[in-house]
């Protein structure tokens, strides 16, 4: 009975703890009665009520049936609104008001109700029952309207027209045209429709009957005497043999969910945010937080308290205002978490709970772009008008992390789709949606579910979705549920066993239940810890991440303290050598990333706290590392992949050599990667240097000799002592030295490049950066040249380079240079090329005039020309006229002046 | 061309400073006309390349010194393009196939075939063969070396190969047997000293014989290094003094310090420090076998007779593993750890012996 109490406590606390949900539930209940939407009412306190009833009913057997019937009725009443209106049973607002006697009464009423269903089946039978005789009369009634009916034998009866509906149902065959309308069918459409509705209702009732049986069975199993269990068991085995327990016991109500309450609540709240747009209900702002109402206040609010916990942040997100279409800010929710925590179940339960019809797309569906688009559109823009589930759709995209990026892009496009007519917002979104054909905005919630949140394809979605990460299921809750299940299935277990099962499966609900069913299927009626430990199922074959593996390798688990009464087995990590061996081998081989694992081992093993004065285990570890390195080499070079099976043993060896009870501090192995990149940069610097070294030196040095012999000394050699004076003032010996230095640097393709440090100082750096290649840290620094010296060298080098380039030019085309020189001096030198001279040339020197065809024209002496001797004198005069009115046109050539044009060679300057 | 190494490099066989006998033999080899494939091997800085260039000059005359760098692109069968630089004159072609990494076989096949298949036009005035000079043959993969075997025989009439490597141990037997092996040993200390003195004399400097000796010892008779050191000394201080400290290469100093660190303490923590230093050496492009060699040399200085043999044995073992494996750092560290364990045991045994 202890467990019973425990369970009860939980149920009692429920009201206090989950006020939020209850509020939402109450709200919904209200809405149910008001709006009359045909959604499945969530009755949180069914079980509670039943439990309350239990002590009052010592006669379990009979009473139980009654209770079941009550339940059935209750469900039926909820699910078939039309019919439940017809009969006079109204569902009480709170089940607590039930009295046992009441229940019995209503049960009989229900029996009537179900009996009623037979009537439409046989509508032809003339009413013979006592109440019918009240209506069928042999002679015309004295008062009220009546109808005469004559049958085939000729006898006439009179029917009193009392209540329209009743007479219609009962005598529909007899009086086909009772309404005065002519029908083609023998049975009027109304009747047929009702018949069909009844049939469907019957189905619903049957189903709910089954469910209630299950439920009551479970409740009874837990609390009733074992004698009543026998029956249930038989029922269950016949029904449940073919079904997975996971299916069978999956939660159907919000309160049955095992996942973290906060997560559940968040998702539910998010889904409720859609109510405004989907159901057209105005969202009630909470009286407790009036400041949230004003949207303008929202933003400063967020800015003020910037540092909020994650929980608060999520709350904030949920409280945020709706957008212009009254949709929540995040159009999609993205649930993430490891498998078996109940993500899919949660999504389904909550969507149903909030009154949606669930449409699921998962990995087993075709998720190519077109199909995906089509399905999203169908799900979000259409609505089933036939059938019982006339509810808005809620799209659940399961296993989205496996979807192709194209599909996710389509989803994103759907989320971001803008309305064609941005401003107007219809009062009834559903109508608006119907009007729109293709460009309509998303008006239905989408819930995405994934295991790995950080798949590259999901990156854009992550920013636009309401993220919910699933925490681990609490083992106590899981164990409790397992206990219920095993009790119902007649397995004998205890909490310790179930806890160890939870531990083994890492709180994976699915895996736990499957393991239980497996054990059950093998005929085990009693499960204890040992069985759980020995059985090899239930362990998930998933890699746990490198850090976990390294931790397992380096940590020796302590033997867990024994629980009272029974011996409690150790965790898989501890225990005997063989067991540890197997465990680690399993872990290592399932991880598969041998390269990374061995890197991590190599980087961390020396910092483990192991007493190893003689370095024996270190040597052995290194031997193993060498072995695995060789193995790798053989595998990669010879494609001999069968040898890979020997790789995981490295981890096992390290465990036996270095495992310690302390929690190891493990760092991620970076050094190999860093070393590789450093080597690459060094190589690049060297090859840049080698690339431009002239061939005669290039033959003598290789990269290897450069690093080993030449470079260090070369760097010394190019740092001579220079007097800090102008190079013009150097002595001849110094000049010679300088020349040699520059020669050397040019020969080895070294140069100084001016660079600016972040502090704003200028420095000269040796280019290519070979200094880093040969200098080692911790050694005395070599002498460096001063900034001035480097500057001088750099300048001199530039000059030398120019000189050489010119020489090369000369060597390459000496002919042209000679040609130019042999051409002789230009007719006029620069200083003579003045404007007056040019003008003089043009004006004074008369050119033979030519006509249009280039023929010389004989000048006609119209005006007396200035004589040739006076021409000299009158030049200026001529010029004046020339500028003014002659046919010489002057134009200023911008950017070009003859005054400075002169050929100068580098050698003249340097 | 202003480094002394380059400036005073002998260009003809007659001018070589040491191994004159060998030079004379080479001269005879050229003159008799029956020139075989050559495999020139010897330690770095002994003058292999100089000797080869002198030989080529002897073969073809001064035209062989007009060198040009050519960038060649070779398309591997896997459609991968391999870029490789060759240095060529009109008479010979120098390739370092190991630049191409794993694809060196393709380089060997393509490049040598194209060279070898073209005949010399005027064989009356010239030699009837061209020379292909392959450097760093010991870094060639086995595949490439096998590709070389057939080529060597097939194009014998038009092409001679001169292979240049530091040791023959990595050259496969078939190739060794097809070549005339010429070993260029390191010069003796005296020879190095005389070279240094003559170079200084040409520069117009006065080199004290003590300093010359010190330089030649410090350089390990690596003539290239010795000359560079000498020039560095000159830059550092002139006039020379006899007890001037000779600049060394940084990596050697670093290796020595690492060895000292190993000897001074043996613990996992010290091993971690040593690992960091080894990584440092590797990232500075120092080949792991040279690191190993340097370490062993330094460590052996600190060992007693019996331990010396053991350490040498272990070093050989670990170096072999190093050649087989891929991750040098594991092997180097394994050697260091092994040495630490051995040294510690040895010291403790010694202490015990002293106490009793």
PDB file of C-alpha atoms in Angstrom, chain A residues 137-234:
ATOM      1  CA  UNK A 137     -55.931   5.206 -32.641  1.00  0.00           C
ATOM      2  CA  UNK A 138     -58.721   3.249 -34.211  1.00  0.00           C
ATOM      3  CA  UNK A 139     -60.873   6.301 -34.528  1.00  0.00           C
ATOM      4  CA  UNK A 140     -60.059   9.889 -35.126  1.00  0.00           C
ATOM      5  CA  UNK A 141     -58.859  11.647 -32.017  1.00  0.00           C
ATOM      6  CA  UNK A 142     -61.040  14.200 -30.444  1.00  0.00           C
ATOM      7  CA  UNK A 143     -58.551  16.973 -30.252  1.00  0.00           C
ATOM      8  CA  UNK A 144     -55.395  17.909 -32.079  1.00  0.00           C
ATOM      9  CA  UNK A 145     -54.288  17.125 -35.595  1.00  0.00           C
ATOM     10  CA  UNK A 146     -54.166  13.614 -36.890  1.00  0.00           C
ATOM     11  CA  UNK A 147     -53.306  11.617 -39.947  1.00  0.00           C
ATOM     12  CA  UNK A 148     -55.258   8.750 -41.406  1.00  0.00           C
ATOM     13  CA  UNK A 149     -53.397   5.691 -42.486  1.00  0.00           C
ATOM     14  CA  UNK A 150     -54.752   2.807 -44.531  1.00  0.00           C
ATOM     15  CA  UNK A 151     -52.774  -0.389 -44.835  1.00  0.00           C
ATOM     16  CA  UNK A 152     -52.886  -3.023 -47.560  1.00  0.00           C
ATOM     17  CA  UNK A 153     -55.618  -4.969 -45.875  1.00  0.00           C
ATOM     18  CA  UNK A 154     -57.781  -1.924 -45.837  1.00  0.00           C
ATOM     19  CA  UNK A 155     -57.950  -1.270 -42.132  1.00  0.00           C
ATOM     20  CA  UNK A 156     -57.587   2.359 -41.256  1.00  0.00           C
ATOM     21  CA  UNK A 157     -55.905   3.857 -38.269  1.00  0.00           C
ATOM     22  CA  UNK A 158     -55.571   7.389 -37.111  1.00  0.00           C
ATOM     23  CA  UNK A 159     -52.324   8.781 -35.942  1.00  0.00           C
ATOM     24  CA  UNK A 160     -52.214  11.612 -33.578  1.00  0.00           C
ATOM     25  CA  UNK A 161     -49.737  14.293 -34.580  1.00  0.00           C
ATOM     26  CA  UNK A 162     -48.149  15.048 -31.313  1.00  0.00           C
ATOM     27  CA  UNK A 163     -44.430  15.388 -31.621  1.00  0.00           C
ATOM     28  CA  UNK A 164     -42.959  15.831 -34.988  1.00  0.00           C
ATOM     29  CA  UNK A 165     -39.657  14.084 -34.486  1.00  0.00           C
ATOM     30  CA  UNK A 166     -41.014  11.021 -32.811  1.00  0.00           C
ATOM     31  CA  UNK A 167     -43.620  10.345 -35.381  1.00  0.00           C
ATOM     32  CA  UNK A 168     -41.077  10.875 -38.092  1.00  0.00           C
ATOM     33  CA  UNK A 169     -38.765   8.304 -36.726  1.00  0.00           C
ATOM     34  CA  UNK A 170     -41.282   5.747 -35.856  1.00  0.00           C
ATOM     35  CA  UNK A 171     -43.539   5.858 -38.848  1.00  0.00           C
ATOM     36  CA  UNK A 172     -41.221   6.878 -41.508  1.00  0.00           C
ATOM     37  CA  UNK A 173     -41.821   3.792 -43.634  1.00  0.00           C
ATOM     38  CA  UNK A 174     -45.512   3.843 -43.155  1.00  0.00           C
ATOM     39  CA  UNK A 175     -45.878   7.487 -44.045  1.00  0.00           C
ATOM     40  CA  UNK A 176     -43.170   8.289 -46.472  1.00  0.00           C
ATOM     41  CA  UNK A 177     -44.593  11.669 -47.288  1.00  0.00           C
ATOM     42  CA  UNK A 178     -45.553  12.631 -43.885  1.00  0.00           C
ATOM     43  CA  UNK A 179     -43.937  15.984 -44.301  1.00  0.00           C
ATOM     44  CA  UNK A 180     -45.818  16.533 -47.449  1.00  0.00           C
ATOM     45  CA  UNK A 181     -42.751  16.300 -49.601  1.00  0.00           C
ATOM     46  CA  UNK A 182     -42.241  13.708 -52.279  1.00  0.00           C
ATOM     47  CA  UNK A 183     -39.203  11.514 -51.816  1.00  0.00           C
ATOM     48  CA  UNK A 184     -37.522   9.118 -54.204  1.00  0.00           C
ATOM     49  CA  UNK A 185     -36.151   6.926 -51.526  1.00  0.00           C
ATOM     50  CA  UNK A 186     -38.202   4.585 -49.554  1.00  0.00           C
ATOM     51  CA  UNK A 187     -36.447   5.784 -46.488  1.00  0.00           C
ATOM     52  CA  UNK A 188     -36.089   9.512 -46.233  1.00  0.00           C
ATOM     53  CA  UNK A 189     -32.674  11.025 -46.307  1.00  0.00           C
ATOM     54  CA  UNK A 190     -33.044  12.267 -42.802  1.00  0.00           C
ATOM     55  CA  UNK A 191     -33.531   8.787 -41.550  1.00  0.00           C
ATOM     56  CA  UNK A 192     -30.617   7.464 -43.468  1.00  0.00           C
ATOM     57  CA  UNK A 193     -28.422  10.174 -42.140  1.00  0.00           C
ATOM     58  CA  UNK A 194     -29.468   9.503 -38.642  1.00  0.00           C
ATOM     59  CA  UNK A 195     -28.928   5.837 -39.166  1.00  0.00           C
ATOM     60  CA  UNK A 196     -25.448   6.477 -40.356  1.00  0.00           C
ATOM     61  CA  UNK A 197     -24.740   8.787 -37.457  1.00  0.00           C
ATOM     62  CA  UNK A 198     -25.937   6.137 -35.107  1.00  0.00           C
ATOM     63  CA  UNK A 199     -23.762   3.538 -36.651  1.00  0.00           C
ATOM     64  CA  UNK A 200     -20.790   5.734 -36.274  1.00  0.00           C
ATOM     65  CA  UNK A 201     -21.770   6.535 -32.784  1.00  0.00           C
ATOM     66  CA  UNK A 202     -21.911   2.868 -32.090  1.00  0.00           C
ATOM     67  CA  UNK A 203     -18.377   2.479 -33.271  1.00  0.00           C
ATOM     68  CA  UNK A 204     -17.233   5.306 -31.106  1.00  0.00           C
ATOM     69  CA  UNK A 205     -18.949   3.797 -28.172  1.00  0.00           C
ATOM     70  CA  UNK A 206     -17.340   0.471 -28.774  1.00  0.00           C
ATOM     71  CA  UNK A 207     -13.986   2.017 -28.972  1.00  0.00           C
ATOM     72  CA  UNK A 208     -14.441   4.067 -25.888  1.00  0.00           C
ATOM     73  CA  UNK A 209     -15.701   0.951 -24.192  1.00  0.00           C
ATOM     74  CA  UNK A 210     -12.458  -0.720 -24.978  1.00  0.00           C
ATOM     75  CA  UNK A 211     -10.460   2.202 -23.752  1.00  0.00           C
ATOM     76  CA  UNK A 212     -12.371   2.462 -20.545  1.00  0.00           C
ATOM     77  CA  UNK A 213     -11.917  -1.214 -20.033  1.00  0.00           C
ATOM     78  CA  UNK A 214      -8.232  -0.756 -20.366  1.00  0.00           C
ATOM     79  CA  UNK A 215      -8.243   2.174 -18.072  1.00  0.00           C
ATOM     80  CA  UNK A 216     -10.429   0.728 -15.411  1.00  0.00           C
ATOM     81  CA  UNK A 217      -8.499  -2.457 -15.751  1.00  0.00           C
ATOM     82  CA  UNK A 218      -5.293  -0.675 -15.042  1.00  0.00           C
ATOM     83  CA  UNK A 219      -6.743   1.260 -12.181  1.00  0.00           C
ATOM     84  CA  UNK A 220      -8.253  -1.787 -10.695  1.00  0.00           C
ATOM     85  CA  UNK A 221      -5.176  -3.786 -11.193  1.00  0.00           C
ATOM     86  CA  UNK A 222      -3.223  -1.438  -9.149  1.00  0.00           C
ATOM     87  CA  UNK A 223      -5.635  -1.087  -6.350  1.00  0.00           C
ATOM     88  CA  UNK A 224      -8.054  -3.943  -6.310  1.00  0.00           C
ATOM     89  CA  UNK A 225      -7.587  -7.364  -4.856  1.00  0.00           C
ATOM     90  CA  UNK A 226      -5.633  -9.875  -6.892  1.00  0.00           C
ATOM     91  CA  UNK A 227      -8.730 -11.994  -7.448  1.00  0.00           C
ATOM     92  CA  UNK A 228     -10.121  -9.445  -9.831  1.00  0.00           C
ATOM     93  CA  UNK A 229      -6.925  -9.425 -11.775  1.00  0.00           C
ATOM     94  CA  UNK A 230      -7.422 -12.806 -13.271  1.00  0.00           C
ATOM     95  CA  UNK A 231     -10.166 -11.651 -15.534  1.00  0.00           C
ATOM     96  CA  UNK A 232      -8.358  -8.585 -16.622  1.00  0.00           C
ATOM     97  CA  UNK A 233      -5.321 -10.493 -17.475  1.00  0.00           C
ATOM     98  CA  UNK A 234      -7.238 -12.725 -19.773  1.00  0.00           C
TER      99      UNK A 234
END
